[in-house]
Each structure stands twice: as structure tokens, then as C-alpha cells.
Amino acid sequence: MIMTLQDVWNEYKQDMEKMEQSIFENLGSDVPLIQQVGKYILNAGGKRFRPMLLLLSARLCGYQGNGSDYLLGSVVEFIHTASLLHDDVVDEAKLRRGQSSANSLWGSQASILVGDYLYSKALSHAVGLKNQRVMDTLAETTTTMSEGEVLQLMQIQNVDLTESDYYRLVESKTGVLIIASCKLGAIISNAPATREEALAEYGRKLGLAFQITDDTLDYTADQKQLGKALGKDLAEGKVTLPFINLISKVTPLERDKLKEILEADTITDDHLAYTFELMGTYGAVDEALETAQTFSREAARALEVFPDSHARQSLLALAEYVVQRER
Amino acid sequence: MIMTLQDVWNEYKQDMEKMEQSIFENLGSDVPLIQQVGKYILNAGGKRFRPMLLLLSARLCGYQGNGSDYLLGSVVEFIHTASLLHDDVVDEAKLRRGQSSANSLWGSQASILVGDYLYSKALSHAVGLKNQRVMDTLAETTTTMSEGEVLQLMQIQNVDLTESDYYRLVESKTGVLIIASCKLGAIISNAPATREEALAEYGRKLGLAFQITDDTLDYTADQKQLGKALGKDLAEGKVTLPFINLISKVTPLERDKLKEILEADTITDDHLAYTFELMGTYGAVDEALETAQTFSREAARALEVFPDSHARQSLLALAEYVVQRER
């Protein structure tokens, strides 16, 4: 029985090794700076979450083809990596997963341009498959992702962001690539529409569970575990579910103070301490975690149309994993 | 007889108006910041050079289809515009065609993300045509373009850049999208391979003539005409053909001084005056303009396989135009 992320890795070790090889082979440029930055960021502790989803979805749908799974695994990882490179420039991030960000090592110029390269290379590999539905899915995905990034930029410091605004943001910024990873596994397996839709629904709920949990870490993890500064979202004026939960419960005076903190140019230790204490008092983080748990269960439920298999057990284990990351 | 750029505009006025409409309709996002930045940059004095090449190439090959020309015209314009947005962030440019650059108005964050949106949207529209060769061409083009951008970044302040390095840079950074615009016109017209290749060759030479002429403006135009600061390439450490010509002729002492200027953190009026005077003494700019003329003639020659037509006359007029821009 496959129960934990470690079990999944053990079960699909060979596949994921091939995936890893495919990712680095497909980077394929002889421009030294692209090699250097590309390899650095692809090596920087990513969990290959999206390639794994693609692989498992393909296995779940009985994929019998010849390497499209590995190829598309690199495609979704490249798109993800490109978005991280651009995100870190936009956020002026110094750290990424506990290591120096690419922009802090090579400058924002290299990060922007190598990000563009990875997007183009991803597209290029995908085009090579000559599969219209694959291209439709990827084109829609990257367009929605970039719209989501702009939406997020516009919502900075918006203390009135609603829960449904937040879900829309999460789905467009993070969710669609997770959904696409699951759907593409079904598409290359020529799975029937019901199965493709079930995997898309799994991905939709998984993405929400994943991002909400991630957003709680900003208010709970210590810097070493998280690999980025605590309170970073707050400092950047990014409103996430714990903050939305909190705002809905506080007194008008507390609300004014929180608004002030959200809009401050620099965030102080006092700001952080004040916010964290309120989060505790009103149980805003715990409430967000419960919401994430609900989405995780809904993700699992979406897979009920599939008979039991190692792939299905693995996807269920991933749904558990995303809400149980170290805090 | 179509002789000048104005003649071309007069002849294809209706087509280019439809093209213009298609460009703004295809921008298509309901995110206000995308609309705002997208419309600003698309309105900022672009000459629709690439859409026009695509249209004329399609006409030259007897295109009879239903709007793929206008659609792909917007696709190449979006890709071009996205690259300008990212370029201006990378170069920290304050001006673009005499107006404030998007990054100076909305910040580099919006420019990066709206650029990503335009790339994705371009891809998305192209995918909708369900034409494998169109997708192959675009995927290869954007990959080469982004490699070219990184290459250029690596070659900053390289006083030893050779003429062939420079041509490689120009072709990958600027040339390939011009080549693609011409080729796509042939592809959607189902033109025979010889005609497609002839148009690609025309585009290749046209791109070189265009970029070399553009690069001479940095050393000859006044700021108002050029719409960007004079000596900007030099200030940014970008080595272009006039500089390469110059370096090949100067004395060792002059070379040392030029190297110092190229590597200087800030460029002074003395630096500029010194460089401009040497350019005059050694005829380095004139030599570059002659090279551009040669490429322009080679572009024209590539069209000899086509019988005379308004489209052919127009493409010949464009080849003349690119080397005669105001100085």
C-alpha cells in the first residue's frame, strides 16, 4: 500500500530518474549562461511535483506510449521554473527554497531572459509532439498563468480581497499548471473525457489545498524550514487566506492596524508580532488549514471513478502530502 | 509603381486597417492592467513592420484563406512587443520610440508580466490555427530569440566581438522574427518550398540591413529623431557593427581608450565626443551603412524568383526603406 510521499518515490523511482534525465537533456542550449542558470534553478531543491503528477496521471490512464510522459514532464517543469524565475524578479526575492535566488546570483536580467528561454523551450518540445489537444491545453494554461500573475500584482495591499477573489487568483496563478499536468497525463493516454475531467478536478482541488497550505507557512514556519523569510507575503502586501480569515473576524480598530501593516513600506518585528498574535487569537491559520484539508479530501474524492491501482494510491498520497508539509 | 513606404501603406491601407483591428481585438484580456499596458505599448508608435511583412508575403504567394494572415500578423506583433517590454526592463530604458517606456510608467513588474502574457497570448492564437508548420516555425523562432537575448547579455562590454559574432547575435535576436514573418506568409498560402525559402532568405537579409541601420543611429541620430538617448548602446556596453568596424582600424592606444569607454560604469560627454570623432575619422559608420546597403540589395535579389506584382514591388520598397530611415 502506497501511503506517503516516500512510498511514491520508492514505487516510481526508475520513472522519476528517467524524468530527471529528460529534464536536463531537454534544457538543451549551448549558450553557457542558459546552461548555468537553467541547471542551477532546476537543481535548486524542486520536488518535481508537476512532472510526478503528469507521470502518475498517465499511469492511472494506462499510458502505453513512447516517452511523451517524460517529455511533457519536462515541459511542465520548465513552465513552472520559468514562472519562478520571473516571480523572484518581480518580488525581488533573495532566497528560493533556502538557497540564493537566481536573480540575486546572476541579476534580474539573466533571470528574465532565461525564464523566457524556458517558456519557449517548453513550447518547442510540446509542439514536437504534434498533438493539438496538448497544445490547446498548454496555450490556455500559460495564458491564464500570466493573467494570474498580473491579477496578483493588481491585488497587492488590497485589504478587501475576498475569499473568492483569492481562490480565483490561486487557481489562475498556481492551479492551472497543476490541473494541466494531470490533464496532460490523461490526454496522452487517450483517456475518455470522464477520466480526463476527474483528473482535472483532482488537480483543481489539489492546487488549492497545496497553495493554501503554502500560504499558511508564511505565518507559521521558521525561516530555515521554509527557505524564505517569514512574513514575506505580508511584507510584500500579498493577501492570502489566513489574512482574509483574520480580517473577517477582527475589531474595526484591529482592522485599521492590519491595513496599516499591509500597506507599510517596510515591515517591522512589531508588525509581525502583532499580526502573528492576532492570527493565534482568532485561529485564522488553523481555519485556513482546515479549508486546505477539505480541498484535499475533495481532490481524493475526484479519483473515485478510477479503480484501485498503485497510481491511484500515489495520487491519494500526494493529496495527503500537500496538506502535511513541515511547519 | 510602388516605390516608397508611403506607396505601400496607400496600396494596402484597408488590409493594414484590418490588421490593426485584429491586433487590438486579439489582445483580449479583461484584466485592466493588461489592457492598459498592452494598449499603451501596442499604440506606442510601432510601424507594424512584421505584420506588414507577413501580409505582403502572403499576398505574394497568392494567399486565399480566411483571416489567418491578420491573425498571424497580431501573433508576430505580440511576440515583438513582448520582447520590447522585456528588453526595456533588462536595459532599464526610460524611453521607447520617444515616449516613456512601459517600465518607467508602470514599473518593471508589470512589464515582465504583461510581456509574459503577450507571449502566451500569441502562442494561444497561433495554436488555434491547428497548423503544425506554423507552430514549428513560431516555437523555433521564440526559442532562438530568447537564446539571442541571453547571448547579447553575455557579450556586453566584449571589445573583441567579431563581425560574425555580431551577425549571429543580430540574426538570433532580431532576424528570426522577421524571417518567420515572411515564412509564415508563405506557409499559410501553401507556397512551394522554393518560394518559402526565397522569402526566408529575403527576411534574413532584410533583418540584417534593418538592424545594422538601426545600430548606426546610435552614433548619428539626434535624440529627438531616434526617440532614445544617443550613444545608448555604447553606454550599455553593447558592441555593434560601427564599433566593430572602428576597433579594426584604430591604433593600439585608441583601442585601449575605446575599451575603457565601453567598460565605463557611466558614459560622459567626453567619452561620446571622443568616440564620435573617431567614428568620423575612420569612416566606421559609413562602412556599416554600406554593409547594410549590400544586405538590402541581397534581400531584393532573393525575390527574383517571383514575377512582378504589387506585393513584390512593396517588399522591394521595404528593403529600400530599412536602409533609408531618417538619420
PDB file of C-alpha atoms in Angstrom, chain B residues 157-159 161 166 211-223 225-226 228-247 258-259 261-263 267-281 283-289 326-327:
ATOM      1  CA  GLN B 157      31.397  45.082 -22.965  1.00  0.00           C
ATOM      2  CA  ASN B 158      33.176  42.482 -25.109  1.00  0.00           C
ATOM      3  CA  VAL B 159      35.578  44.641 -27.113  1.00  0.00           C
ATOM      4  CA  LEU B 161      33.276  40.781 -30.528  1.00  0.00           C
ATOM      5  CA  TYR B 166      27.605  40.260 -34.347  1.00  0.00           C
ATOM      6  CA  GLN B 211      19.395  46.093 -37.586  1.00  0.00           C
ATOM      7  CA  ILE B 212      22.703  47.405 -38.915  1.00  0.00           C
ATOM      8  CA  THR B 213      20.999  50.646 -39.972  1.00  0.00           C
ATOM      9  CA  ASP B 214      19.332  50.849 -36.574  1.00  0.00           C
ATOM     10  CA  ASP B 215      22.676  50.339 -34.879  1.00  0.00           C
ATOM     11  CA  THR B 216      24.256  53.205 -36.817  1.00  0.00           C
ATOM     12  CA  LEU B 217      21.556  55.570 -35.488  1.00  0.00           C
ATOM     13  CA  ASP B 218      23.078  55.248 -32.038  1.00  0.00           C
ATOM     14  CA  TYR B 219      26.100  57.127 -33.411  1.00  0.00           C
ATOM     15  CA  THR B 220      24.393  59.561 -35.782  1.00  0.00           C
ATOM     16  CA  ALA B 221      20.782  60.424 -34.962  1.00  0.00           C
ATOM     17  CA  ASP B 222      19.837  63.194 -32.634  1.00  0.00           C
ATOM     18  CA  GLN B 223      17.791  62.193 -29.619  1.00  0.00           C
ATOM     19  CA  GLN B 225      14.557  61.712 -34.133  1.00  0.00           C
ATOM     20  CA  LEU B 226      15.702  58.437 -32.642  1.00  0.00           C
ATOM     21  CA  LYS B 228      16.111  57.200 -27.412  1.00  0.00           C
ATOM     22  CA  ALA B 229      19.295  58.625 -25.970  1.00  0.00           C
ATOM     23  CA  LEU B 230      22.210  58.935 -28.366  1.00  0.00           C
ATOM     24  CA  GLY B 231      25.145  56.687 -27.525  1.00  0.00           C
ATOM     25  CA  LYS B 232      22.806  54.414 -25.572  1.00  0.00           C
ATOM     26  CA  ASP B 233      24.232  51.161 -26.949  1.00  0.00           C
ATOM     27  CA  LEU B 234      27.707  52.366 -26.103  1.00  0.00           C
ATOM     28  CA  ALA B 235      26.632  53.367 -22.598  1.00  0.00           C
ATOM     29  CA  GLU B 236      25.126  49.911 -22.106  1.00  0.00           C
ATOM     30  CA  GLY B 237      28.318  48.265 -23.358  1.00  0.00           C
ATOM     31  CA  LYS B 238      26.607  46.871 -26.467  1.00  0.00           C
ATOM     32  CA  VAL B 239      29.055  46.296 -29.292  1.00  0.00           C
ATOM     33  CA  THR B 240      27.519  46.853 -32.751  1.00  0.00           C
ATOM     34  CA  LEU B 241      28.889  46.960 -36.300  1.00  0.00           C
ATOM     35  CA  PRO B 242      30.078  50.615 -36.327  1.00  0.00           C
ATOM     36  CA  PHE B 243      32.095  49.920 -33.186  1.00  0.00           C
ATOM     37  CA  ILE B 244      33.474  46.650 -34.584  1.00  0.00           C
ATOM     38  CA  ASN B 245      34.497  48.469 -37.784  1.00  0.00           C
ATOM     39  CA  LEU B 246      36.162  51.153 -35.695  1.00  0.00           C
ATOM     40  CA  ILE B 247      38.070  48.759 -33.443  1.00  0.00           C
ATOM     41  CA  LEU B 258      37.662  52.762 -26.510  1.00  0.00           C
ATOM     42  CA  LYS B 259      37.809  49.662 -24.318  1.00  0.00           C
ATOM     43  CA  ILE B 261      34.801  53.818 -22.536  1.00  0.00           C
ATOM     44  CA  LEU B 262      32.922  50.590 -23.321  1.00  0.00           C
ATOM     45  CA  GLU B 263      33.585  49.275 -19.828  1.00  0.00           C
ATOM     46  CA  ILE B 267      29.474  57.390 -20.013  1.00  0.00           C
ATOM     47  CA  THR B 268      30.469  61.057 -20.139  1.00  0.00           C
ATOM     48  CA  ASP B 269      30.046  63.684 -22.861  1.00  0.00           C
ATOM     49  CA  ASP B 270      33.817  63.467 -23.368  1.00  0.00           C
ATOM     50  CA  HIS B 271      33.549  59.738 -23.966  1.00  0.00           C
ATOM     51  CA  LEU B 272      30.833  60.294 -26.536  1.00  0.00           C
ATOM     52  CA  ALA B 273      32.676  63.131 -28.289  1.00  0.00           C
ATOM     53  CA  TYR B 274      35.866  61.040 -28.446  1.00  0.00           C
ATOM     54  CA  THR B 275      34.082  58.008 -29.907  1.00  0.00           C
ATOM     55  CA  PHE B 276      32.029  60.034 -32.387  1.00  0.00           C
ATOM     56  CA  GLU B 277      35.107  61.821 -33.654  1.00  0.00           C
ATOM     57  CA  LEU B 278      36.997  58.559 -34.191  1.00  0.00           C
ATOM     58  CA  MET B 279      33.940  57.107 -35.972  1.00  0.00           C
ATOM     59  CA  GLY B 280      34.118  60.068 -38.365  1.00  0.00           C
ATOM     60  CA  THR B 281      37.872  59.889 -38.864  1.00  0.00           C
ATOM     61  CA  GLY B 283      34.513  56.184 -41.590  1.00  0.00           C
ATOM     62  CA  ALA B 284      33.249  53.359 -39.376  1.00  0.00           C
ATOM     63  CA  VAL B 285      29.577  54.373 -39.537  1.00  0.00           C
ATOM     64  CA  ASP B 286      29.647  54.874 -43.313  1.00  0.00           C
ATOM     65  CA  GLU B 287      31.211  51.465 -43.734  1.00  0.00           C
ATOM     66  CA  ALA B 288      28.399  49.915 -41.660  1.00  0.00           C
ATOM     67  CA  LEU B 289      25.816  51.727 -43.800  1.00  0.00           C
ATOM     68  CA  GLU B 326      15.865  59.215 -41.028  1.00  0.00           C
ATOM     69  CA  ARG B 327      19.193  59.999 -39.558  1.00  0.00           C
TER      70      ARG B 327
END
